[in-house]
Amino acid sequence: MGFRLNRRALLRGAGVAVALPVLDAMLDDRGLLSRPAHAGSRTIPVRLITLHWPNGTVMSRWNPTGTGPAYTLSESLRPLAGFALPDGTEVPAMRADVNVISGLKNTVADLGAGGGGHIRALAAFGNGMPMTLTSAGGITIDQVAANALGGATRFPSIPVAVQPAETANWDGASAAIFNNLSWAGVNRPVPADRDARALFQRLFSAPSSPSAAERAALYRRSVLDYVRGDLARLDRRVGAVDRQRLDEHLTSIRELERQSTVNTAVCALATAPQGVEAMSGDEYARLMMRLMVMALRCDLTRYASFQLYHPGNLYPWLGPAWTNLERHGLSHRTDAEANDLVVIATQYNVKQFAYLCSLLKDASEGDGSLLDHALVYATSEVSEGASHTYTDMPILLGGKGGNRVRAGRHLRYANDRTFNDLFVSMLNYLGVPTERFGHDGTAPLPDLDA
Amino acid sequence: MNWRGRITNTGHRLSRAFVAAVLAGGCSGYVGDAPGRPDAGSPPVIHDPGPLLVRRLTNVEYDHVVEDLTGQRERVSADFPADPKVVGFDNNAESLTVSALHAERYRDAAERVAAETLASPERRAAVVGCSLSDDGRDACLRSFVERFARRAYRRPATATEVAALLQLAGAAADDPDRDAAAGLVIQAVLQSPSFLFRTEFGDADPTRPGQHRLRGFDLAARLSFLLWDTAPDEALLDRAAAGGLDTPAALEATARAMLADPRARRGLAAFYEQWLRLYMLGGVHRDPAQFPTWGPALQASMTGETSRVVDDLLWRDGANFLDLLTGRTTFVDGNLAALYGVAAPAEPWGRMEMNDAAARAGLLTHASYLTLTARTEGSTLIHRGKFVREVLLCESMPSPPANVPSIPEPVPGETEIERLERHRSDPACNNCHRRMDPVGLGMRRYDAVGALHLVDAQMRPIPQAGSLYGFDPPDFDGPIALGRRLRAAPEFSQCVVRQVFRYAFGRPEVLGATDDGPSIDAVTARFRESGYSFREMLVALVGSESFRYGREGAR
């Protein structure tokens, strides 16, 4: 038996327990997916998670020494050698499953229409395009993959964030840029699920009784039919610019209709997240990660983005010194004490990345793990937080992308390539043939292949 | 869960310029600067009234409208994705879209509202109004559909729409729950683009190529969302249908009547709470050791003071709105009285006059402003100045370009002011910071929750000399003097109009003689002539060409 998920596999940690009734049935003896959706390829799909942490780091204490598999972990990256969670649970070393990529740059942060030093770089996260006043500058890599291949699952993609949306803005760029890692295009954010219970409900709720469910489904279809007709009638009367927003509404309505027809089998519900109110931000982030990974394991989606805290957050769970320490302000101090604290915060972000990778590694799939069939792209919007530096970005790439990526190395570039080139590589691993991406992605990075 | 609080240090993600022209011009730009003005003597041009926009309801508008339509009191938009604020306001047309998650939440909300409306005999009676048992079912359905859709779509439903809704209702024909058909209609209407989006069409105006003149129902919606923060009621729709909005005089008269309605209080609060950033107080974090009184109660007191002062200036007949920057009249409760070091009022929130010793007069001495602009790491001066530039003068402050050094660390013996002066000695920094930091210097006597300190820890007097670069003379002494200076500056009264303009039309204004300039000038002039009556300014805006016309745009 190639696929070794327990039928009632419990995710590690408190809070989420979901039974998995469907996925193993979809795999044949060799552990390959045999669902019609994959009849053409008969290979396990490659999943993508993009993850953002805010405010960059102190680069002199980030970059490892040496390249290739024998590199030496820097102090910021030490959690890749394994660490213990606050509750004592060990997270094993993930170093062998991760590439540290340095020396790539973001060339578009200064080309856009506005925004501060962080936001105009954040706007380029995942899409590598100059921003507009109200929007990221283009479609993000997760949405490119979702458009190409997301039709096989109930949700083409699932963006997740751990904090309530930020609504404040002064006279700068829209807070939409700040709140969204995933964009379907200009002015088309794909909003994140931020509430653990609502996300659980959305992913794992099952209809109550079959006949009531049938009638409810019929009614929903009828209502959406009407809305679609209304959109068509209105669309004929408005201009091209406004039509874009109506078109998006129409796309969203079609998406609702499709959800009810594709992969309606859901992972059966066991228990919903408990004790959410009492959780620290750290625990809540890990809960959201578990829910997101559950969605991947249940094949409810294959593409996700994950947004950690807002730049101005407090990290009180890191210790007494952090109770009133605002992370963004900290990053703009350059004294020695502040540098030390930023390194601690960075180590914490690396731990979160490693924890996420470990959840994927825990899920067996085929001859290996879900992590072998995934790419986990993680970085911040800036490298050096104090000066808003957009070169030598601190990038971590977890997973083996369907065993096509040779993991466990430090890859060093000379700031002659941009992260858009990395996105070209990643899309090809994901099974989306791609030659160009974003503002200036023109060729895949040569050194990633296994 | 304070870790999930709103950002407290927004400095570096704040504004840059909006247009390349402003960027190129460094820090001198105003948000709405147009590339150039026509030469004197060029032929008169019909100015561009701005595009007719399709505007999605904001989440707040959605809640208000659904309550009007169905009696739903509980906010159903609580789990909708948040609306982003652009140039200060949450109703920017371009950024209000319907993503798949929105569509899902709209569906869930519509299902919930339909079920709860029909389950409540009182609400059902108000919304449906007749029996859907077999006798008279068809007639009841039709009258309900026509009435409900007219109110929800803010115009009569077309025959096609009514037929489509009746056909939809037919899907529930054999449902033992006889009201299921009405439930479907409610669900469908609440998810329709004609409900979720405000659409305006108007009639092509032959004397103004490319422009449409708005009429009846379009104008009713513009009025209602601007003044009441919700959709038109039956009476306003009736007036629109009868042609009662189709002249500037009729529009202005209607606006005056609507401003006399209690709903206008909520409507205008929706404007000024965003303009003055009062909502940001909810995300402010303070070190409890340093500011033990900080908390939700004090935060509410701060919002309460500024709201009451603004309300007083909005609703008291004869009030001069410019007093916002200078007025000694204020309203405090026990919390604020303690913070301000004044005797508590006889009754909470009673009207009171501040004396000289209190050193409180005008918004720039309100705890709300002083708190929401206060930051850590010495950037308070910058943000207090930034607020004056952006919020009160409508200037745009670009954010620092990439790779510029942070504000330098203090060197031993250096004061905060010397440190910022060192920062400004870099020309790249000075171009913008000379407009902000010296303004904030004037508020040094007020701490991060707005308490007044005349001396520092070493008992040395704290100076409050500040400077307003670009104004003549620039120097001022303290926020009360600055308030007087700004009050007298035409830039401030014009900025009030510009902020209202952004809010009313869901887009940044474009100054310039062929764009929004003439309307803004005309409204500003009437604002002045009325003795700075905010309500008269709104009435003038409603009567302006920008309100009554729209460009076809890419149509």
Coordinates of N, CA, C and O in Angstrom, one line a residue, chain A residues 169-254:
Chain A
N169 N -5.5 52.9 6.4 CA -4.6 53.4 5.4 C -4.6 54.9 5.6 O -5.5 55.5 6.0
W170 N -3.4 55.5 5.3 CA -3.4 56.9 5.2 C -3.6 57.3 3.8 O -4.3 56.6 3.1
D171 N -2.8 58.2 3.3 CA -3.1 58.6 1.9 C -2.1 57.8 1.0 O -1.8 58.3 -0.1
G172 N -1.8 56.7 1.4 CA -0.9 55.9 0.5 C -1.6 54.8 -0.2 O -2.8 55.0 -0.6
A173 N -1.0 53.7 -0.3 CA -1.6 52.6 -1.1 C -2.8 51.9 -0.3 O -2.9 52.1 0.9
S174 N -3.6 51.2 -1.0 CA -4.7 50.5 -0.5 C -4.2 49.5 0.5 O -3.3 48.8 0.3
A175 N -5.0 49.3 1.6 CA -4.7 48.3 2.5 C -4.9 46.9 1.9 O -4.5 45.9 2.5
A176 N -5.6 46.8 0.7 CA -5.8 45.5 0.1 C -4.4 44.9 -0.2 O -4.3 43.7 -0.1
I177 N -3.5 45.7 -0.5 CA -2.1 45.2 -0.8 C -1.5 44.5 0.4 O -0.9 43.5 0.4
F178 N -1.8 45.2 1.5 CA -1.3 44.8 2.8 C -1.9 43.5 3.2 O -1.3 42.7 3.9
N179 N -3.2 43.3 2.8 CA -3.9 42.2 3.3 C -3.9 40.9 2.5 O -4.5 39.9 2.9
N180 N -3.4 41.0 1.3 CA -3.6 39.9 0.3 C -2.2 39.5 -0.2 O -1.5 40.3 -0.8
L181 N -1.9 38.2 -0.1 CA -0.8 37.6 -0.8 C -1.2 37.1 -2.1 O -0.3 36.9 -3.0
S182 N -2.4 36.7 -2.3 CA -2.9 36.1 -3.5 C -3.7 37.1 -4.4 O -4.6 37.7 -3.8
W183 N -3.4 37.2 -5.6 CA -4.1 38.1 -6.5 C -4.4 37.4 -7.8 O -3.5 36.7 -8.4
A184 N -5.6 37.5 -8.3 CA -6.0 36.9 -9.6 C -5.6 37.9 -10.7 O -5.6 37.5 -11.9
G185 N -5.3 39.1 -10.4 CA -5.0 40.1 -11.4 C -5.0 41.5 -10.7 O -5.3 41.6 -9.5
V186 N -4.8 42.5 -11.5 CA -4.9 43.9 -10.9 C -6.3 44.1 -10.4 O -7.3 43.8 -11.0
N187 N -6.3 44.6 -9.2 CA -7.6 44.9 -8.5 C -8.4 43.7 -8.2 O -9.6 43.7 -8.1
R188 N -7.8 42.5 -8.2 CA -8.5 41.3 -8.0 C -7.9 40.5 -6.9 O -7.4 39.4 -7.2
P189 N -7.9 41.0 -5.7 CA -7.3 40.2 -4.6 C -8.2 38.9 -4.4 O -9.4 38.9 -4.7
V190 N -7.5 37.9 -4.0 CA -8.2 36.6 -3.6 C -8.1 36.6 -2.1 O -7.1 36.2 -1.5
P191 N -9.2 37.0 -1.4 CA -9.0 37.2 0.1 C -8.8 36.0 0.8 O -9.2 34.9 0.4
A192 N -8.1 36.1 2.0 CA -7.7 35.0 2.8 C -8.8 34.7 3.8 O -9.5 35.5 4.2
D193 N -8.8 33.4 4.1 CA -9.6 33.0 5.3 C -8.7 33.3 6.5 O -7.5 33.0 6.6
R194 N -9.3 33.9 7.5 CA -8.6 34.4 8.7 C -9.1 33.8 10.0 O -8.5 34.0 11.0
D195 N -10.3 33.2 9.9 CA -10.9 32.7 11.1 C -10.9 31.2 11.1 O -11.4 30.6 10.2
A196 N -10.3 30.6 12.1 CA -10.1 29.2 12.1 C -11.4 28.4 12.1 O -11.5 27.4 11.3
R197 N -12.4 28.9 12.8 CA -13.7 28.1 12.8 C -14.3 28.2 11.4 O -14.9 27.3 10.9
A198 N -14.3 29.4 10.9 CA -15.0 29.6 9.6 C -14.2 28.8 8.5 O -14.9 28.2 7.6
L199 N -12.9 28.8 8.6 CA -12.2 28.0 7.6 C -12.5 26.5 7.8 O -12.7 25.8 6.8
F200 N -12.5 26.1 9.0 CA -12.9 24.7 9.2 C -14.2 24.3 8.6 O -14.4 23.3 8.0
Q201 N -15.2 25.2 8.9 CA -16.5 25.0 8.4 C -16.6 25.0 6.9 O -17.2 24.1 6.3
R202 N -15.8 25.9 6.3 CA -15.8 26.0 4.8 C -15.2 24.7 4.2 O -15.7 24.2 3.2
L203 N -14.2 24.2 4.9 CA -13.4 23.1 4.3 C -14.1 21.7 4.6 O -14.2 20.9 3.7
F204 N -14.6 21.6 5.8 CA -15.0 20.2 6.2 C -16.4 20.0 6.6 O -16.8 19.0 7.1
S205 N -17.3 21.1 6.5 CA -18.7 20.9 6.9 C -19.4 20.0 5.9 O -19.1 20.0 4.7
A206 N -20.3 19.1 6.4 CA -21.0 18.2 5.5 C -22.5 18.6 5.6 O -23.0 19.0 6.6
P207 N -23.3 18.4 4.5 CA -24.7 18.6 4.6 C -25.4 17.7 5.6 O -25.0 16.6 5.9
S208 N -26.5 18.3 6.2 CA -27.1 17.6 7.3 C -27.9 16.3 6.9 O -27.5 15.2 7.2
S209 N -28.9 16.5 6.1 CA -29.7 15.3 5.7 C -29.7 15.3 4.2 O -29.9 16.3 3.6
P210 N -29.7 14.1 3.5 CA -29.6 14.0 2.1 C -30.7 14.7 1.4 O -30.4 15.5 0.4
S211 N -31.9 14.6 1.8 CA -33.0 15.1 1.0 C -33.0 16.7 1.2 O -33.2 17.4 0.2
A212 N -32.8 17.1 2.4 CA -32.7 18.5 2.6 C -31.6 19.1 1.8 O -31.6 20.2 1.3
A213 N -30.5 18.3 1.8 CA -29.3 18.8 1.1 C -29.6 18.9 -0.4 O -29.1 19.8 -1.1
E214 N -30.3 17.9 -0.9 CA -30.7 18.0 -2.4 C -31.5 19.2 -2.7 O -31.2 19.9 -3.7
R215 N -32.5 19.5 -1.9 CA -33.3 20.6 -2.1 C -32.5 21.9 -2.0 O -32.6 22.8 -2.8
A216 N -31.6 22.0 -1.0 CA -30.8 23.2 -0.8 C -29.9 23.4 -2.0 O -29.7 24.5 -2.4
A217 N -29.4 22.3 -2.5 CA -28.5 22.4 -3.6 C -29.2 22.9 -4.9 O -28.7 23.7 -5.6
L218 N -30.4 22.4 -5.0 CA -31.3 22.8 -6.2 C -31.6 24.3 -6.0 O -31.4 25.1 -7.0
Y219 N -31.9 24.7 -4.8 CA -32.2 26.1 -4.6 C -31.0 27.0 -4.9 O -31.1 28.0 -5.5
R220 N -29.9 26.5 -4.4 CA -28.7 27.3 -4.6 C -28.4 27.5 -6.1 O -28.0 28.5 -6.6
R221 N -28.5 26.4 -6.8 CA -28.3 26.4 -8.3 C -29.2 27.4 -8.9 O -28.9 28.2 -9.8
S222 N -30.5 27.4 -8.5 CA -31.5 28.2 -9.1 C -31.2 29.7 -8.9 O -31.3 30.6 -9.7
V223 N -30.8 30.0 -7.6 CA -30.5 31.4 -7.3 C -29.3 31.8 -8.1 O -29.3 32.9 -8.6
L224 N -28.3 31.0 -8.2 CA -27.1 31.4 -8.9 C -27.4 31.6 -10.4 O -26.9 32.5 -11.1
D225 N -28.3 30.8 -10.9 CA -28.8 31.0 -12.3 C -29.3 32.4 -12.5 O -29.0 33.0 -13.5
Y226 N -30.2 32.8 -11.6 CA -30.8 34.1 -11.7 C -29.7 35.2 -11.6 O -29.7 36.1 -12.4
V227 N -28.7 35.0 -10.7 CA -27.7 36.0 -10.5 C -26.9 36.1 -11.8 O -26.5 37.2 -12.3
R228 N -26.6 35.0 -12.4 CA -25.8 34.9 -13.6 C -26.6 35.7 -14.7 O -26.0 36.4 -15.5
G229 N -27.9 35.5 -14.8 CA -28.7 36.2 -15.8 C -28.6 37.7 -15.6 O -28.5 38.5 -16.5
D230 N -28.7 38.1 -14.3 CA -28.7 39.5 -14.0 C -27.3 40.1 -14.4 O -27.3 41.2 -14.9
L231 N -26.3 39.4 -14.2 CA -24.9 39.9 -14.5 C -24.9 40.1 -16.0 O -24.3 41.0 -16.5
A232 N -25.4 39.1 -16.8 CA -25.3 39.2 -18.2 C -26.1 40.4 -18.7 O -25.7 41.2 -19.6
R233 N -27.3 40.7 -18.1 CA -28.1 41.8 -18.5 C -27.4 43.1 -18.2 O -27.3 44.0 -19.0
L234 N -26.8 43.2 -17.0 CA -26.1 44.4 -16.6 C -24.8 44.6 -17.4 O -24.5 45.8 -17.8
D235 N -24.2 43.6 -17.7 CA -22.9 43.6 -18.4 C -23.1 44.3 -19.8 O -22.2 45.0 -20.2
R236 N -24.2 44.1 -20.4 CA -24.4 44.7 -21.7 C -24.5 46.2 -21.6 O -24.4 46.9 -22.6
R237 N -24.8 46.8 -20.4 CA -25.0 48.2 -20.3 C -23.8 49.0 -19.8 O -23.9 50.2 -19.8
V238 N -22.8 48.4 -19.4 CA -21.7 49.1 -18.7 C -20.4 49.1 -19.6 O -20.3 48.3 -20.5
G239 N -19.5 50.0 -19.3 CA -18.3 50.2 -20.1 C -17.2 49.2 -19.7 O -17.4 48.4 -18.7
A240 N -16.1 49.2 -20.4 CA -15.1 48.2 -20.3 C -14.5 48.2 -18.9 O -14.2 47.1 -18.4
V241 N -14.2 49.4 -18.4 CA -13.5 49.4 -17.1 C -14.4 48.8 -16.0 O -13.9 48.0 -15.2
D242 N -15.7 49.2 -16.0 CA -16.6 48.6 -15.0 C -16.9 47.2 -15.2 O -17.1 46.4 -14.3
R243 N -16.9 46.8 -16.5 CA -17.2 45.4 -16.9 C -16.2 44.5 -16.2 O -16.5 43.3 -15.8
Q244 N -15.0 45.0 -16.0 CA -14.0 44.1 -15.3 C -14.5 43.7 -14.0 O -14.3 42.5 -13.6
R245 N -15.1 44.6 -13.2 CA -15.5 44.2 -11.9 C -16.8 43.3 -12.0 O -16.9 42.4 -11.2
L246 N -17.6 43.5 -13.0 CA -18.8 42.6 -13.1 C -18.3 41.2 -13.6 O -18.8 40.2 -13.2
D247 N -17.3 41.2 -14.5 CA -16.7 39.9 -14.9 C -16.2 39.1 -13.7 O -16.3 37.9 -13.7
E248 N -15.5 39.9 -12.8 CA -15.0 39.1 -11.7 C -16.1 38.6 -10.8 O -16.0 37.5 -10.3
H249 N -17.2 39.3 -10.7 CA -18.4 38.8 -10.0 C -18.9 37.6 -10.7 O -19.1 36.5 -10.0
L250 N -18.9 37.6 -12.0 CA -19.4 36.4 -12.7 C -18.5 35.2 -12.5 O -18.9 34.1 -12.3
T251 N -17.2 35.5 -12.6 CA -16.2 34.4 -12.3 C -16.4 33.8 -10.9 O -16.4 32.6 -10.8
S252 N -16.7 34.7 -10.0 CA -16.9 34.2 -8.6 C -18.2 33.4 -8.5 O -18.2 32.4 -7.8
I253 N -19.2 33.8 -9.2 CA -20.5 33.0 -9.2 C -20.3 31.6 -9.9 O -20.7 30.6 -9.3
R254 N -19.5 31.6 -11.0 CA -19.2 30.3 -11.6 C -18.4 29.4 -10.6 O -18.6 28.2 -10.6

